[in-house]
Short mmCIF file of C-alpha atoms (C1' of nucleotides) in Angstrom, two decimals:
data_model
loop_
_atom_site.label_atom_id
_atom_site.label_comp_id
_atom_site.label_asym_id
_atom_site.label_seq_id
_atom_site.Cartn_x
_atom_site.Cartn_y
_atom_site.Cartn_z
CA UNK A 41 0.00 0.00 0.00
CA UNK A 42 1.70 3.19 -1.07
CA UNK A 43 -0.78 5.74 0.01
CA UNK A 44 -3.34 6.24 2.69
CA UNK A 45 -6.27 4.73 0.85
CA UNK A 46 -6.77 1.92 3.33
CA UNK A 47 -6.91 4.35 6.24
CA UNK A 48 -9.29 6.61 4.35
CA UNK A 49 -11.59 3.74 3.44
CA UNK A 50 -11.67 2.50 7.01
CA UNK A 51 -12.41 6.00 8.25
CA UNK A 52 -15.28 6.40 5.81
CA UNK A 53 -16.74 3.02 6.65
CA UNK A 54 -16.44 3.63 10.37
CA UNK A 55 -18.27 6.94 10.07
CA UNK A 56 -21.03 5.31 8.06
CA UNK A 57 -21.28 2.37 10.43
CA UNK A 58 -21.72 4.84 13.27
CA UNK A 59 -24.34 6.85 11.42
CA UNK A 60 -27.07 4.23 11.73
CA UNK A 61 -28.32 4.46 8.19
CA UNK A 62 -28.32 8.23 8.12
CA UNK A 63 -26.89 9.67 4.92
CA UNK A 64 -23.57 11.45 5.22
CA UNK A 65 -22.28 13.91 2.66
CA UNK A 66 -18.80 13.70 1.24
CA UNK A 67 -18.26 17.17 2.63
CA UNK A 68 -19.00 15.97 6.14
CA UNK A 69 -16.85 12.86 5.75
CA UNK A 70 -13.99 14.93 4.38
CA UNK A 71 -14.33 17.22 7.39
CA UNK A 72 -13.87 14.32 9.78
CA UNK A 73 -10.91 12.86 7.92
CA UNK A 74 -9.57 16.31 7.17
CA UNK A 75 -8.91 15.78 3.49
CA UNK A 76 -10.36 17.11 0.26
CA UNK A 77 -13.98 16.08 -0.47
CA UNK A 78 -13.04 15.03 -3.97
CA UNK A 79 -10.66 12.46 -2.56
CA UNK A 80 -13.50 11.09 -0.48
CA UNK A 81 -15.74 10.87 -3.50
CA UNK A 82 -13.03 9.07 -5.44
CA UNK A 83 -12.62 6.58 -2.65
CA UNK A 84 -16.37 6.14 -2.49
CA UNK A 85 -16.40 5.06 -6.13
CA UNK A 86 -14.25 2.12 -5.13
CA UNK A 87 -16.24 1.33 -2.00
CA UNK A 88 -19.43 1.37 -4.05
CA UNK A 89 -17.92 -0.87 -6.68
CA UNK A 90 -17.27 -3.41 -3.95
CA UNK A 91 -20.74 -3.10 -2.52
CA UNK A 92 -19.80 -1.67 0.86
CA UNK A 93 -21.67 1.58 0.39
CA UNK A 94 -24.37 3.07 -1.75
CA UNK A 95 -25.22 6.67 -2.45
CA UNK A 96 -28.13 8.87 -3.20
CA UNK A 97 -27.66 11.74 -5.61
CA UNK A 98 -29.27 15.13 -5.54
CA UNK A 99 -30.29 17.38 -2.70
CA UNK A 100 -30.25 15.75 0.72
CA UNK A 101 -28.26 12.99 -0.91
CA UNK A 102 -25.25 11.32 0.56
CA UNK A 103 -23.75 7.95 1.30
CA UNK A 104 -24.79 5.06 3.49
CA UNK A 105 -23.55 1.63 4.40
CA UNK A 106 -24.93 -0.98 2.05
CA UNK A 107 -23.94 -4.02 4.07
CA UNK A 108 -24.12 -4.74 7.76
CA UNK A 109 -21.00 -3.70 9.61
CA UNK A 110 -20.80 -7.18 11.10
CA UNK A 111 -20.45 -8.57 7.60
CA UNK A 112 -17.58 -6.35 6.56
CA UNK A 113 -14.25 -7.86 7.46
CA UNK A 114 -11.11 -5.81 7.30
CA UNK A 115 -9.65 -8.31 4.87
CA UNK A 116 -12.48 -7.39 2.51
CA UNK A 117 -11.59 -3.74 2.80
CA UNK A 118 -7.94 -4.49 2.29
CA UNK A 119 -8.65 -6.48 -0.84
CA UNK A 120 -10.92 -3.78 -2.18
CA UNK A 121 -8.28 -1.13 -1.73
CA UNK A 122 -5.03 -2.87 -2.46
CA UNK A 123 -3.28 -2.06 -5.66
CA UNK A 124 0.42 -2.64 -5.30
CA UNK A 125 2.36 -5.34 -3.60
CA UNK A 126 2.51 -5.19 0.18
CA UNK A 127 6.25 -5.08 0.54
CA UNK A 128 6.87 -2.69 -2.29
CA UNK A 129 7.65 -3.51 -5.83
CA UNK A 130 11.02 -2.85 -7.29
CA UNK A 131 10.65 -0.65 -10.35
CA UNK A 132 13.75 -2.04 -11.95
CA UNK A 133 14.06 -5.01 -14.24
CA UNK A 134 16.80 -7.21 -12.80
CA UNK A 135 19.59 -8.32 -15.07
CA UNK A 136 18.51 -11.47 -16.95
CA UNK A 137 22.14 -12.45 -17.43
CA UNK A 138 22.66 -12.81 -13.69
CA UNK A 139 21.53 -16.16 -12.27
CA UNK A 140 20.12 -14.43 -9.21
CA UNK A 141 18.65 -11.47 -11.08
CA UNK A 142 16.99 -13.77 -13.59
CA UNK A 143 14.93 -15.62 -11.01
CA UNK A 144 14.51 -13.26 -8.11
CA UNK A 145 11.19 -11.79 -9.15
CA UNK A 146 9.53 -15.17 -9.08
CA UNK A 147 10.88 -16.10 -5.70
CA UNK A 148 10.17 -12.68 -4.21
CA UNK A 149 6.62 -12.85 -5.45
CA UNK A 150 6.12 -16.14 -3.66
CA UNK A 151 7.54 -14.67 -0.50
CA UNK A 152 5.28 -11.65 -0.79
CA UNK A 153 2.23 -13.76 -1.39
CA UNK A 154 2.84 -15.81 1.72
CA UNK A 155 3.47 -12.70 3.80
CA UNK A 156 0.39 -10.98 2.49
CA UNK A 157 -1.78 -14.02 3.08
CA UNK A 158 -0.69 -14.09 6.70
CA UNK A 159 -1.64 -10.46 7.08
CA UNK A 160 -4.94 -10.80 5.32
CA UNK A 161 -5.72 -13.79 7.54
CA UNK A 162 -5.22 -11.58 10.56
CA UNK A 163 -7.34 -8.79 9.06
CA UNK A 164 -10.14 -11.27 8.46
CA UNK A 165 -10.52 -11.72 12.20
CA UNK A 166 -11.93 -8.22 12.68
CA UNK A 167 -15.17 -6.80 11.35
CA UNK A 168 -16.18 -3.20 10.95
CA UNK A 169 -18.63 -3.75 13.78
CA UNK A 170 -15.85 -4.98 16.12
CA UNK A 171 -13.86 -1.93 15.18
CA UNK A 172 -16.72 0.48 15.76
CA UNK A 173 -17.41 -1.05 19.16
CA UNK A 174 -13.99 0.09 20.32
CA UNK A 175 -15.02 3.73 20.06
CA UNK A 176 -16.40 5.46 23.16
CA UNK B 265 6.88 -0.07 2.96
CA UNK B 266 6.68 2.68 0.41
CA UNK B 267 9.58 1.94 -1.80
CA UNK B 268 11.50 -1.01 -3.04
CA UNK B 269 14.06 -1.08 -0.26
CA UNK B 270 12.97 -4.49 0.98
CA UNK B 271 13.33 -6.00 -2.47
CA UNK B 272 16.69 -4.33 -2.96
CA UNK B 273 17.99 -5.57 0.38
CA UNK B 274 16.84 -9.09 -0.32
CA UNK B 275 18.46 -8.98 -3.73
CA UNK B 276 21.75 -7.79 -2.27
CA UNK B 277 21.71 -10.40 0.46
CA UNK B 278 20.85 -13.17 -1.96
CA UNK B 279 23.73 -12.24 -4.23
CA UNK B 280 26.11 -12.19 -1.29
CA UNK B 281 24.80 -15.46 0.07
CA UNK B 282 25.43 -17.01 -3.33
CA UNK B 283 28.93 -15.57 -3.56
CA UNK B 284 30.43 -17.90 -0.96
CA UNK B 285 32.43 -15.29 0.85
CA UNK B 286 33.76 -13.69 -2.29
CA UNK B 287 33.65 -9.90 -2.23
CA UNK B 288 31.18 -8.23 -4.56
CA UNK B 289 31.44 -4.62 -5.64
CA UNK B 290 28.51 -2.26 -5.45
CA UNK B 291 28.91 -1.82 -9.17
CA UNK B 292 28.41 -5.52 -9.76
CA UNK B 293 25.46 -5.69 -7.39
CA UNK B 294 23.87 -2.66 -9.02
CA UNK B 295 24.30 -4.36 -12.36
CA UNK B 296 22.37 -7.40 -11.23
CA UNK B 297 19.57 -5.38 -9.68
CA UNK B 298 19.71 -2.85 -12.47
CA UNK B 299 19.73 0.26 -10.33
CA UNK B 300 22.22 2.99 -9.57
CA UNK B 301 25.31 1.88 -7.59
CA UNK B 302 24.87 4.74 -5.15
CA UNK B 303 21.48 3.36 -4.15
CA UNK B 304 23.16 0.04 -3.47
CA UNK B 305 25.78 1.69 -1.31
CA UNK B 306 23.11 3.56 0.62
CA UNK B 307 21.25 0.35 1.23
CA UNK B 308 24.49 -1.32 2.28
CA UNK B 309 24.92 1.29 5.00
CA UNK B 310 21.73 0.03 6.54
CA UNK B 311 22.56 -3.64 6.07
CA UNK B 312 25.93 -3.05 7.70
CA UNK B 313 24.35 -1.21 10.59
CA UNK B 314 22.28 -4.29 11.24
CA UNK B 315 25.23 -6.63 10.99
CA UNK B 316 24.13 -8.54 7.91
CA UNK B 317 27.07 -7.50 5.78
CA UNK B 318 30.54 -6.05 6.14
CA UNK B 319 32.73 -4.34 3.62
CA UNK B 320 36.32 -3.85 2.72
CA UNK B 321 37.45 -0.51 1.37
CA UNK B 322 40.08 0.22 -1.24
CA UNK B 323 41.15 -1.65 -4.31
CA UNK B 324 39.77 -5.17 -4.61
CA UNK B 325 37.36 -4.18 -1.89
CA UNK B 326 33.70 -4.99 -1.79
CA UNK B 327 31.00 -6.42 0.39
CA UNK B 328 30.46 -9.80 1.94
CA UNK B 329 27.92 -11.52 4.13
CA UNK B 330 28.79 -11.10 7.79
CA UNK B 331 26.37 -13.69 9.15
CA UNK B 332 25.50 -17.14 7.96
CA UNK B 333 22.60 -17.15 5.53
CA UNK B 334 20.86 -19.73 7.68
CA UNK B 335 20.82 -17.23 10.52
CA UNK B 336 19.21 -14.42 8.57
CA UNK B 337 15.47 -14.61 8.73
CA UNK B 338 13.36 -12.50 6.44
CA UNK B 339 11.69 -10.96 9.44
CA UNK B 340 15.10 -9.62 10.43
CA UNK B 341 15.50 -8.06 7.02
CA UNK B 342 12.02 -6.62 7.16
CA UNK B 343 12.66 -5.06 10.54
CA UNK B 344 15.97 -3.65 9.40
CA UNK B 345 14.40 -2.01 6.40
CA UNK B 346 10.98 -0.93 7.55
CA UNK B 347 10.34 2.69 8.10
CA UNK B 348 6.71 3.50 7.63
CA UNK B 349 3.59 1.68 8.60
CA UNK B 350 2.71 -1.37 6.58
CA UNK B 351 -0.75 -0.33 5.52
CA UNK B 352 0.11 3.25 4.80
CA UNK B 353 -0.16 6.19 7.05
CA UNK B 354 -2.70 8.89 6.48
CA UNK B 355 -0.91 12.22 6.30
CA UNK B 356 -3.93 14.11 7.53
CA UNK B 357 -4.83 14.93 11.10
CA UNK B 358 -8.41 13.78 11.63
CA UNK B 359 -10.89 16.22 13.07
CA UNK B 360 -10.65 16.14 16.88
CA UNK B 361 -14.21 17.40 17.15
CA UNK B 362 -15.55 14.30 15.49
CA UNK B 363 -16.04 11.34 17.84
CA UNK B 364 -14.74 8.97 15.17
CA UNK B 365 -11.97 11.24 13.95
CA UNK B 366 -10.77 11.83 17.48
CA UNK B 367 -10.06 8.18 18.20
CA UNK B 368 -9.44 6.55 14.87
CA UNK B 369 -5.69 6.86 14.87
CA UNK B 370 -5.38 4.84 18.06
CA UNK B 371 -7.64 2.07 16.86
CA UNK B 372 -6.09 1.97 13.41
CA UNK B 373 -2.66 1.70 14.93
CA UNK B 374 -3.74 -1.33 16.92
CA UNK B 375 -5.16 -2.90 13.81
CA UNK B 376 -1.95 -2.22 11.89
CA UNK B 377 0.20 -3.65 14.63
CA UNK B 378 -1.73 -6.91 14.68
CA UNK B 379 -1.63 -7.15 10.90
CA UNK B 380 2.06 -6.44 10.76
CA UNK B 381 2.84 -8.94 13.48
CA UNK B 382 1.06 -11.64 11.51
CA UNK B 383 3.11 -10.82 8.48
CA UNK B 384 6.40 -10.66 10.34
CA UNK B 385 5.58 -14.01 11.90
CA UNK B 386 5.25 -15.49 8.46
CA UNK B 387 8.49 -13.85 7.29
CA UNK B 388 10.29 -15.34 10.25
CA UNK B 389 9.68 -18.83 8.87
CA UNK B 390 12.07 -18.31 5.96
CA UNK B 391 15.81 -17.78 6.08
CA UNK B 392 18.08 -16.33 3.45
CA UNK B 393 19.50 -19.83 3.01
CA UNK B 394 16.02 -21.28 2.34
CA UNK B 395 15.49 -18.55 -0.20
CA UNK B 396 18.80 -19.08 -1.93
CA UNK B 397 18.16 -22.81 -2.18
CA UNK B 398 15.19 -22.08 -4.42
CA UNK B 399 17.46 -20.77 -7.16
CA UNK B 400 18.66 -23.17 -9.86
"C1'" DC C 72 54.86 6.59 -4.15
"C1'" DA C 73 51.71 7.13 -7.87
"C1'" DT C 74 48.00 4.70 -10.08
"C1'" DT C 75 44.01 2.16 -9.86
"C1'" DA C 76 39.80 0.38 -8.06
"C1'" DC C 77 37.12 0.38 -4.73
"C1'" DT C 78 33.82 2.33 -0.51
"C1'" DG C 79 31.51 6.21 1.70
"C1'" DT C 80 28.81 10.14 1.49
"C1'" DA C 81 26.95 14.72 0.28
"C1'" DA C 82 24.50 17.58 -2.78
"C1'" DT C 83 21.58 18.05 -6.38
"C1'" DT C 84 18.43 16.90 -10.16
"C1'" DT C 85 15.02 14.18 -12.30
"C1'" DT C 86 11.19 11.39 -12.22
"C1'" DT C 87 7.17 9.47 -10.39
"C1'" DA C 88 3.43 9.12 -7.13
"C1'" DT C 89 0.21 11.23 -4.27
"C1'" DT C 90 -2.79 14.69 -2.89
"C1'" DG C 91 -5.31 18.77 -3.57
"C1'" DT C 92 -7.97 22.06 -6.42
"C1'" DT C 93 -11.07 23.85 -9.71
"C1'" DA C 94 -14.73 23.32 -12.55
"C1'" DC C 95 -18.83 21.74 -14.04
"C1'" DA C 96 -22.41 18.26 -15.65
"C1'" DG C 97 -26.09 15.44 -13.71
"C1'" DT C 98 -29.67 14.49 -10.23
"C1'" DA C 99 -33.28 15.13 -6.93
"C1'" DC C 100 -35.76 17.59 -3.57
"C1'" DA C 101 -38.65 21.57 -2.28
"C1'" DT D 272 -36.19 26.91 -10.75
"C1'" DG D 273 -32.98 27.35 -6.98
"C1'" DT D 274 -30.31 24.64 -3.97
"C1'" DA D 275 -27.57 20.93 -2.31
"C1'" DC D 276 -25.84 17.18 -3.30
"C1'" DT D 277 -22.98 13.22 -6.24
"C1'" DG D 278 -19.93 12.06 -10.04
"C1'" DT D 279 -15.94 13.00 -12.80
"C1'" DA D 280 -12.44 15.06 -15.51
"C1'" DA D 281 -8.56 17.91 -15.94
"C1'" DC D 282 -5.02 19.95 -13.97
"C1'" DA D 283 -1.75 21.89 -10.30
"C1'" DA D 284 0.94 21.43 -6.29
"C1'" DT D 285 3.51 18.79 -3.20
"C1'" DA D 286 6.09 15.05 -1.60
"C1'" DA D 287 8.68 10.96 -2.08
"C1'" DA D 288 11.80 8.03 -4.51
"C1'" DA D 289 15.47 7.24 -7.57
"C1'" DA D 290 19.25 8.66 -10.28
"C1'" DT D 291 23.20 11.38 -11.04
"C1'" DT D 292 27.38 13.84 -10.25
"C1'" DA D 293 31.14 14.67 -7.66
"C1'" DC D 294 34.69 13.81 -4.80
"C1'" DA D 295 37.17 12.46 -0.35
"C1'" DG D 296 39.10 8.37 1.82
"C1'" DT D 297 41.30 3.77 1.65
"C1'" DA D 298 44.01 -0.13 0.27
"C1'" DA D 299 46.33 -3.06 -3.07
"C1'" DT D 300 49.90 -3.18 -6.41
"C1'" DG D 301 53.46 -2.27 -9.76
#
DNA sequence: CATTACTGTAATTTTTATTGTTACAGTACA
DNA sequence: TGTACTGTAACAATAAAAATTACAGTAATG
């Protein structure tokens, strides 16, 4: 994860889970996170695509949770948001003439996959509802 | 991890582990990874600081592994290289007036710590020697 | 003892990624 | 028909990463 998209998505979902079905505007959400509303709307596109939230356009519109918080695991959020490899991808193309360079991408990918699976397994143990319950 | 430092460190260590004590120059290493030699040298500073490698200055100098490959676990490498939070830190400061915003950093940090621990646990199951053995 | 081949490191530039901003079309309520 | 939203595109600003240049320091070697 190179950017703060996971944190932003979790923040959005937590706000919505705490709103009890009430619609929240991207302006309001952005105010809580303290980022630009357009960034929130961009992130919402992705959260909608994955079925976590739905929105209502027009006046008095806004966003709401489209799935029960107890049925949203953090592994789901992670998978919805992830884009790049967990441990960072090398941008270079290793030297194919070097016996190590030639094969390292393959072996690194396997290593990364195992590491990521372990992490995702841990994330799957917590739901949005669990998370929300921690707030006073 | 925001950049490819983990991959670069692993690549360096794998080359050295395969070199059987022979000194490798940063130029040679950079050639295998296909990055700038200065980046290699910078990364070597860190690997030296953590005792994985040692170097010899001057003509015919170079770098060598300072620890047996079987005693270097990937979790050690990860810990030596890591700098930022695994899942990405939000740069913003959430709104302290919002009940969610006020507490989310704490709860997110706990979540991140658990996730990272799971991943590091997995990384600790593989040594540099295991990794090297996978190469033809 | 000068030349050569390295490491070590600082300073700077270039490139790429991320985040923020502006602008405006589309939608729905009142 | 005005107002308050979402949805998006285009672009600008900022930050982070990577590459480059430059050179001092060190050790082998003829």
